[in-house]
CSV table of C-alpha atoms and ligand atoms in Angstrom, one decimal:
chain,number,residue,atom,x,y,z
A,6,UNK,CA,148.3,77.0,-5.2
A,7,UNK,CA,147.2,80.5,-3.6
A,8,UNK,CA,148.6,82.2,-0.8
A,9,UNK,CA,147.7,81.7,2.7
A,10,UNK,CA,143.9,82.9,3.7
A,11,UNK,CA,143.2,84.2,0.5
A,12,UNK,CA,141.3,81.3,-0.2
A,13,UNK,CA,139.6,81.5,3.3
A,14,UNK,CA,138.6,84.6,2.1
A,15,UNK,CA,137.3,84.3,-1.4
A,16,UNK,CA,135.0,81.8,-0.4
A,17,UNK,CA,133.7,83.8,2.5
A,18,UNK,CA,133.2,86.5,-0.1
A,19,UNK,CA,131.6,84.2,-2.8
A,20,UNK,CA,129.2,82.7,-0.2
A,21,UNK,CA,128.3,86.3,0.7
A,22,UNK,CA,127.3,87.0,-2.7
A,23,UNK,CA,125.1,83.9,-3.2
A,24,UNK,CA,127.2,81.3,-4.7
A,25,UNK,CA,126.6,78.0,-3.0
A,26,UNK,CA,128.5,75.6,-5.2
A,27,UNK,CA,131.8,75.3,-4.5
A,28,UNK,CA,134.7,73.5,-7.0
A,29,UNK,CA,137.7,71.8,-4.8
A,30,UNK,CA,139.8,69.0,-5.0
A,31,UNK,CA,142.8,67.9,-2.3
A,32,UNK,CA,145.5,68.7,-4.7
A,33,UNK,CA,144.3,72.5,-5.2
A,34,UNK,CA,145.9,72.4,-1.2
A,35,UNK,CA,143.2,74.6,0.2
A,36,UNK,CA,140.7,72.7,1.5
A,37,UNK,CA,141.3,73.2,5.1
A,38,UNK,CA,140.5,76.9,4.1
A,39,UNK,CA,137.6,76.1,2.1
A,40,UNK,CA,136.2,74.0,5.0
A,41,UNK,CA,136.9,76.9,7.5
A,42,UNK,CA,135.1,79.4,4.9
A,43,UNK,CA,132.0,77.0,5.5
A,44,UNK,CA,132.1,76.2,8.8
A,45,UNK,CA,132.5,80.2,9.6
A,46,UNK,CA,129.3,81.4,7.6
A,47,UNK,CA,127.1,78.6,9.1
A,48,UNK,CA,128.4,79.6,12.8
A,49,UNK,CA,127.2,83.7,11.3
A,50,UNK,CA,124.3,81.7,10.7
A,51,UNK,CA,124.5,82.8,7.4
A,52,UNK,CA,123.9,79.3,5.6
A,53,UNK,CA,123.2,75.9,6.6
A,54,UNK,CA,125.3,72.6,5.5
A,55,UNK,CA,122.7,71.5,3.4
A,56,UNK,CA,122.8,75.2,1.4
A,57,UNK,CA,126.4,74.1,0.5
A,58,UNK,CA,127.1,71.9,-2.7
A,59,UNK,CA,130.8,70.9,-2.2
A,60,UNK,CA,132.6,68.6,-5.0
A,61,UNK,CA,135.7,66.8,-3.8
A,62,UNK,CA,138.1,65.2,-6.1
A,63,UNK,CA,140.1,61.7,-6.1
A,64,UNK,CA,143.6,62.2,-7.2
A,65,UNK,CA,145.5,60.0,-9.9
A,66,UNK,CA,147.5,58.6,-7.1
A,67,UNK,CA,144.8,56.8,-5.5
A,68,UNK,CA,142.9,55.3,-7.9
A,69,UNK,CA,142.8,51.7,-6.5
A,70,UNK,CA,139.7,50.9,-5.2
A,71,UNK,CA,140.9,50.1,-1.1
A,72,UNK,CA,142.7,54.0,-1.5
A,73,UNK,CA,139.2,55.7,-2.3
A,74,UNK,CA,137.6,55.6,0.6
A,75,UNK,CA,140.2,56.3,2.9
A,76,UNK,CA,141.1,59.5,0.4
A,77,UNK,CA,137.4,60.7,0.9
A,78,UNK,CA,138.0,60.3,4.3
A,79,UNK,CA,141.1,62.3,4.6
A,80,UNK,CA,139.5,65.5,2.4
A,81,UNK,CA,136.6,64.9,4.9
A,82,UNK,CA,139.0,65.5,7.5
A,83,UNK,CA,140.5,68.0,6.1
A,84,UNK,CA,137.3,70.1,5.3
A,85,UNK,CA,136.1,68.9,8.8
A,86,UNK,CA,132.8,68.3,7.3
A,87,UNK,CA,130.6,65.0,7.3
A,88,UNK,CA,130.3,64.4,3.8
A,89,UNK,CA,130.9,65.6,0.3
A,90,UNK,CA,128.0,66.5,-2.2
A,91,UNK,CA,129.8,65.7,-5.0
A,92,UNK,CA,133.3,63.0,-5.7
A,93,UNK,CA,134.4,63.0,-8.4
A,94,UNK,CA,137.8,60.7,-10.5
A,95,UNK,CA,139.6,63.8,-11.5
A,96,UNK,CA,141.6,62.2,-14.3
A,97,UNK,CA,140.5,58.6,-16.1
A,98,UNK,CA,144.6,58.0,-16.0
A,99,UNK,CA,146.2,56.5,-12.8
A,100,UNK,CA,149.8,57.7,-11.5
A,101,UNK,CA,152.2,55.1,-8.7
A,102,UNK,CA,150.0,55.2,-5.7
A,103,UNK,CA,152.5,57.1,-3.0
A,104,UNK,CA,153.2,60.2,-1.0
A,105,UNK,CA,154.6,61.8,-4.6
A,106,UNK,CA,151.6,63.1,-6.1
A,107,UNK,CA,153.0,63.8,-9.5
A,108,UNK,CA,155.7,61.0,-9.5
A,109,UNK,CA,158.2,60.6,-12.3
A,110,UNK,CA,161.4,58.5,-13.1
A,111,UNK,CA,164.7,59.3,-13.4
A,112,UNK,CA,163.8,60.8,-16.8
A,113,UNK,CA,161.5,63.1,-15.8
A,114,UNK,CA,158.8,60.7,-17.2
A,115,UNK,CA,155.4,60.2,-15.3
A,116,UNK,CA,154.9,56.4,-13.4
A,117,UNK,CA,151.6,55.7,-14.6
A,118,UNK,CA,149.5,52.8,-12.4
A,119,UNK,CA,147.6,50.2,-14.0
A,120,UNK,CA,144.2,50.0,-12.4
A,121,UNK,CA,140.9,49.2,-13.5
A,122,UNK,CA,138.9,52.6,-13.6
A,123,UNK,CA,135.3,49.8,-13.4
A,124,UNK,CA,136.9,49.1,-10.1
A,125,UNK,CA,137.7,52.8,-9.0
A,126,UNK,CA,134.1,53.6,-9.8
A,127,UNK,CA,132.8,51.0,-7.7
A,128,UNK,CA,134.8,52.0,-4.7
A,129,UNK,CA,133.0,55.4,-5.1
A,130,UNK,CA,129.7,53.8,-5.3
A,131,UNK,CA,130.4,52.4,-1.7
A,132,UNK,CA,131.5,55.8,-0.2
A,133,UNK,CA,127.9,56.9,-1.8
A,134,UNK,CA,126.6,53.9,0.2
A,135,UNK,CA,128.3,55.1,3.4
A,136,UNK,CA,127.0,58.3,2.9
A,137,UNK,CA,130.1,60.2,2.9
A,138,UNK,CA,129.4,61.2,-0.6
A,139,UNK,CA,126.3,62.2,-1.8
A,140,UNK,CA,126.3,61.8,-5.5
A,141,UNK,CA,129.6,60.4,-7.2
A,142,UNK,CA,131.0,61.9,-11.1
A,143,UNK,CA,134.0,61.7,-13.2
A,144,UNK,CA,135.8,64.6,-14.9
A,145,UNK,CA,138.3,64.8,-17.9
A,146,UNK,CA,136.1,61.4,-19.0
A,147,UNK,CA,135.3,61.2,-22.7
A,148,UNK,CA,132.7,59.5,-24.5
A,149,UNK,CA,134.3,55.7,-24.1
A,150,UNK,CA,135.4,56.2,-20.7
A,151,UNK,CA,131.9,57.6,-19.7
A,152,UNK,CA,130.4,54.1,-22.1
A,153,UNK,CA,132.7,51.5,-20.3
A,154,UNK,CA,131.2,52.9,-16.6
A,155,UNK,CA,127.6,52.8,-17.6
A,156,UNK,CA,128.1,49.2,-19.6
A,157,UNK,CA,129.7,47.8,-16.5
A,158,UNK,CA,128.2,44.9,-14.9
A,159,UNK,CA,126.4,45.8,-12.2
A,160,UNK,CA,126.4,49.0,-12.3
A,161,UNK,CA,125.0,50.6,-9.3
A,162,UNK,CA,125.0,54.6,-9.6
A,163,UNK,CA,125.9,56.2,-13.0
A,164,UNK,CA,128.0,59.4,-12.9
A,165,UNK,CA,126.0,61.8,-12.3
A,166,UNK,CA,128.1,64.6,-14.1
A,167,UNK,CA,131.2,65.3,-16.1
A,168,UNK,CA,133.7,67.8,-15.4
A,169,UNK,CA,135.8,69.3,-18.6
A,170,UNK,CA,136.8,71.9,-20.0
A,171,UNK,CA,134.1,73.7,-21.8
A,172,UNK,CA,133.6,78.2,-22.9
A,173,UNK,CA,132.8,79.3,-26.2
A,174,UNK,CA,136.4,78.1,-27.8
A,175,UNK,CA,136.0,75.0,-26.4
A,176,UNK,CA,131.7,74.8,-26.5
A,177,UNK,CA,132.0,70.4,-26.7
A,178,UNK,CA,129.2,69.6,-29.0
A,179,UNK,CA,129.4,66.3,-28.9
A,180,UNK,CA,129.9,65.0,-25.9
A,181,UNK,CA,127.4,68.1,-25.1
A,182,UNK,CA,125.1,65.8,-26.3
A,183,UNK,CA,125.7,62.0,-25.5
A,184,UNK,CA,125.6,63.5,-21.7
A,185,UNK,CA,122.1,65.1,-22.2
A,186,UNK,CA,121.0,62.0,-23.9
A,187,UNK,CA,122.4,59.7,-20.7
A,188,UNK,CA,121.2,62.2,-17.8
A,189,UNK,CA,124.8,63.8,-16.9
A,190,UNK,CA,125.4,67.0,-16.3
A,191,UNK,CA,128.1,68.7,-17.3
A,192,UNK,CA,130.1,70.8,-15.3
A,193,UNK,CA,132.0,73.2,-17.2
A,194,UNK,CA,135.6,74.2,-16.3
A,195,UNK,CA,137.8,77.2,-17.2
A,196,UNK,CA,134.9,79.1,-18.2
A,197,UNK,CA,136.4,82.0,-18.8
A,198,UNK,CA,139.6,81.2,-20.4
A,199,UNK,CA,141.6,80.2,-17.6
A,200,UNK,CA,144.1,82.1,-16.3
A,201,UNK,CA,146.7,82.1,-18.8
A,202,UNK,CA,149.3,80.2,-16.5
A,203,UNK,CA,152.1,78.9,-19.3
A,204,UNK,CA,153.1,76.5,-17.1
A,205,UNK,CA,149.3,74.3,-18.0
A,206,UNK,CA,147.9,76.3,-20.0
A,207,UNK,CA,148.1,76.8,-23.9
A,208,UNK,CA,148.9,80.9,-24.7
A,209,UNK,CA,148.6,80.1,-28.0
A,210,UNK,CA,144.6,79.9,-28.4
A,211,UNK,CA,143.9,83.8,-27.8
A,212,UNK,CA,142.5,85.2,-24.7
A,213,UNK,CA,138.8,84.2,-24.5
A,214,UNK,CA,137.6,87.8,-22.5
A,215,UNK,CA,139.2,89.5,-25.4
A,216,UNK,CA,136.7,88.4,-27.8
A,217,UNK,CA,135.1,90.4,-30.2
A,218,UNK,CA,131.8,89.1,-30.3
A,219,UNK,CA,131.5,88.2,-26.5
A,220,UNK,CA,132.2,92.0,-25.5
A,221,UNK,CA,129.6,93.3,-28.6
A,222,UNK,CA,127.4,91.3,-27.1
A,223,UNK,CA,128.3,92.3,-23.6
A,224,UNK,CA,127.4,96.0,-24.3
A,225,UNK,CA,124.5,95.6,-25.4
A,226,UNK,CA,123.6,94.4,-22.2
A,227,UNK,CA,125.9,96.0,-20.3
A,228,UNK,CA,127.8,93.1,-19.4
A,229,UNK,CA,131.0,92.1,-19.5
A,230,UNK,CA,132.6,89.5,-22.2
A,231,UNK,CA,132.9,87.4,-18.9
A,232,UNK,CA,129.6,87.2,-17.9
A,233,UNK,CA,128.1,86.5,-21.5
A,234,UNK,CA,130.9,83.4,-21.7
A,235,UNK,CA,129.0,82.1,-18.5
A,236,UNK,CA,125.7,82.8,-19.2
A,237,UNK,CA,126.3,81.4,-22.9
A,238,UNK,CA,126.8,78.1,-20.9
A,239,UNK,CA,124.1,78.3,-17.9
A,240,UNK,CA,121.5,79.4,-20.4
A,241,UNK,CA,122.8,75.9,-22.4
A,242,UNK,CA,122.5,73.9,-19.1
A,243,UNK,CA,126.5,73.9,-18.4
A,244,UNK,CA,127.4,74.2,-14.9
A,245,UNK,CA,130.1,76.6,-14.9
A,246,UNK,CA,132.6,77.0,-12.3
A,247,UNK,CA,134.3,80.5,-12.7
A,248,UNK,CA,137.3,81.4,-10.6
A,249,UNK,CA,137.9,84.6,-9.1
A,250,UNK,CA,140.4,85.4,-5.8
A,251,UNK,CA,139.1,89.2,-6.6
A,252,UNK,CA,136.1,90.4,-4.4
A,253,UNK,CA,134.6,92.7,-7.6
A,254,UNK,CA,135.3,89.7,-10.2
A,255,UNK,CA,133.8,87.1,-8.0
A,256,UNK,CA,130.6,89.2,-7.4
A,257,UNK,CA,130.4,90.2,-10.8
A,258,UNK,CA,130.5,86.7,-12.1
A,259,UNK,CA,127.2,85.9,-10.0
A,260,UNK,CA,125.6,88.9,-11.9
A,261,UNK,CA,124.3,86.5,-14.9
A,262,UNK,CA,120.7,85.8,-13.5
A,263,UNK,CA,119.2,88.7,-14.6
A,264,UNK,CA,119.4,89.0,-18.6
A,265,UNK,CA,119.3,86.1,-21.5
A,266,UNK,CA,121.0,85.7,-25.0
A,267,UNK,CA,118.7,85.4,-27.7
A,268,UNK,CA,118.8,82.2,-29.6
A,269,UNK,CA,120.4,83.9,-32.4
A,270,UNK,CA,123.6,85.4,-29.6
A,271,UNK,CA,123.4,81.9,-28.4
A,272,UNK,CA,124.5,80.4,-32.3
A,273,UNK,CA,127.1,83.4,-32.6
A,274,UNK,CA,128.8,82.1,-29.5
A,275,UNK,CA,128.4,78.9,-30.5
A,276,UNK,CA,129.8,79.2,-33.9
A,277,UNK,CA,133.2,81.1,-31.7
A,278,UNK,CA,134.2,77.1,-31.3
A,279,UNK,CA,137.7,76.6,-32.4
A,280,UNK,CA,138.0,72.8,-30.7
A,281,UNK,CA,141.2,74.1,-29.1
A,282,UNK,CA,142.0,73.2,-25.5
A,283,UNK,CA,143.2,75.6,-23.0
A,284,UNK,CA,144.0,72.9,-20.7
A,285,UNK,CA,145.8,70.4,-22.5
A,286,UNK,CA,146.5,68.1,-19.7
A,287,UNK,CA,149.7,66.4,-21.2
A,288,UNK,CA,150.5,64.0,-19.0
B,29,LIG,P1,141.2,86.9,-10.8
B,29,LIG,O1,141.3,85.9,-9.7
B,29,LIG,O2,142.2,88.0,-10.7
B,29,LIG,O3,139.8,87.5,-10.9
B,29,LIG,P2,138.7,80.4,-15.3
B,29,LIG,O4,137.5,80.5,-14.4
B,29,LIG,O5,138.3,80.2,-16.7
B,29,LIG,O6,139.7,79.4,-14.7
B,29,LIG,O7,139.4,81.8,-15.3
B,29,LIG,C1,140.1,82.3,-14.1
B,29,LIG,C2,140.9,83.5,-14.4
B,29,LIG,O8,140.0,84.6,-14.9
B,29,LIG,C3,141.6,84.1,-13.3
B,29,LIG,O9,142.9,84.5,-13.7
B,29,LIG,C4,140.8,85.2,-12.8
B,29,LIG,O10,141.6,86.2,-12.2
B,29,LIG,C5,140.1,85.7,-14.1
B,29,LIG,N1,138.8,86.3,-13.9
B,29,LIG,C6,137.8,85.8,-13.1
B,29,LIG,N2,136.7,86.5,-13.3
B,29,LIG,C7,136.9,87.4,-14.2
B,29,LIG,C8,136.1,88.5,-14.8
B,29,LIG,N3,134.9,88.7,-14.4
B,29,LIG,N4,136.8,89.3,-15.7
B,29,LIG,C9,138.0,89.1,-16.1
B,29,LIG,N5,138.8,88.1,-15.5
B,29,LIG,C10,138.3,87.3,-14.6
């Protein structure tokens, strides 16, 4: 998805500028440069492993449960690290297990894969077990989904976070609250309106960064519209997980520590909601 090293190079910046969670996933295709970001600022001696909070992702292509661990294993190579803090299911829907990662008929129809997401989960659990993952999620789960993990027999680990879309046009009361009240944290993606790609993401909803109220807000702090969406969400108890190949945009984005909304900002942004997806993952 980004051109060669530029990757390598973001991280290296956003590591230098205090971030220590990093977002990836094998189908962004960067995670050998990811890895090498890493591994170079602990040789500088910069950070340690443990400073590091990586989340891995398991594609919709390997969804049954003897593909998991064997997928961790591969990313693992890939980063040449020794374990992820974070695996996640990246979708709840499976696609035809195979080399195609996005595989569709002769109609230009997705091949969807019938497996048993209970089953999935429980494959993760093991790679917790084995210690090559050190907390196991889900992302793009709603409320059912999440329900029909935690109510399965057995269950060993629940997630431990949910990763979805969430900003001030998409704030996600609801299931904003079933995760509080069940202990998962969620992690909020596309926090600042995404990118505007047309070929995933909805143009239609307006440009979040061009919002009135999040720049009047911003100047009174002298802050940008961007850093008031993410602080909207930290100061909520959303992870966010802003994303930035510009050195300036990635450094600004960590500048959010030092001021707070007051809880009447906080209901302005909240009342932005429009319950309109960015990200309206069709398939
Ligand atoms: P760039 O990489 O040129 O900075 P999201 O995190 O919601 O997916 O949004 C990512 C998009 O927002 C990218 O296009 C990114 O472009 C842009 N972006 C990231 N940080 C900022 C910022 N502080 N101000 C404006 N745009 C930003």
């Amino acid at each position: 998805q980004t051109p060669k090293g530029s990757c390598l190079e973001a991280v290296k910046i956003a590591i230098d500028a205090g971030y220590r969670h990093i977002d990836g996933a094998f189908v962004y295709f960067n995670e050998h440069e990811v890895g090498q970001a890493i591994r170079e600022k602990i040789a500088e001696g910069k950070i340690k492993r443990e400073d590091i909070f990586y989340c891995g992702k398991l594609w919709n292509t390997c969804h049954p449960p003897e593909l998991v661990r064997p997928t961790l294993e591969k990313t693992l190579k890939i980063l040449q690290l020794d374990y992820v803090d974070l695996y996640i299911i990246e979708l709840p829907m499976a696609f035809k297990p195979g080399d195609a990662l996005y595989p569709k008929d002769e109609n230009g129809k997705f091949i969807y894969h019938e497996t048993d997401l209970c089953a999935t989960w429980e494959a993760l659990e093991a790679c917790k077990d084995a210690g090559l993952a050190k907390s196991i999620g889900v992302s793009n789960f709603n409320r059912r989904q999440l329900e029909m993990i935690m109510n399965k027999p057995g269950l060993k680990y629940k997630p431990v976070s949910n990763q979805v879309e969430c900003h001030p046009y998409f704030t996600q009361p609801k299931l904003l609250e079933f995760c509080r009240q069940h202990d998962i944290v969620i992690v909020g993606y596309s926090p600042l309106g995404t990118s505007r790609d047309e070929s995933w993401v909805n143009v239609s909803s307006p440009p979040l960064l061009k919002d009135p109220v999040l720049n009047a807000i911003g100047k009174k702090y002298n802050k940008t519209a961007a850093q008031v969406a993410l602080r909207f969400n930290v100061q909520r108890g959303v992870v966010v997980i802003p994303k930035s190949f510009n050195p300036q945009r990635i450094r600004e984005n960590f500048q959010i520590f030092d001021f707070s909304l007051t809880e009447k900002e906080m209901k302005e942004i909240e009342a932005l909601n429009k319950n309109v997806r960015y990200v309206e993952l069709l398939m």
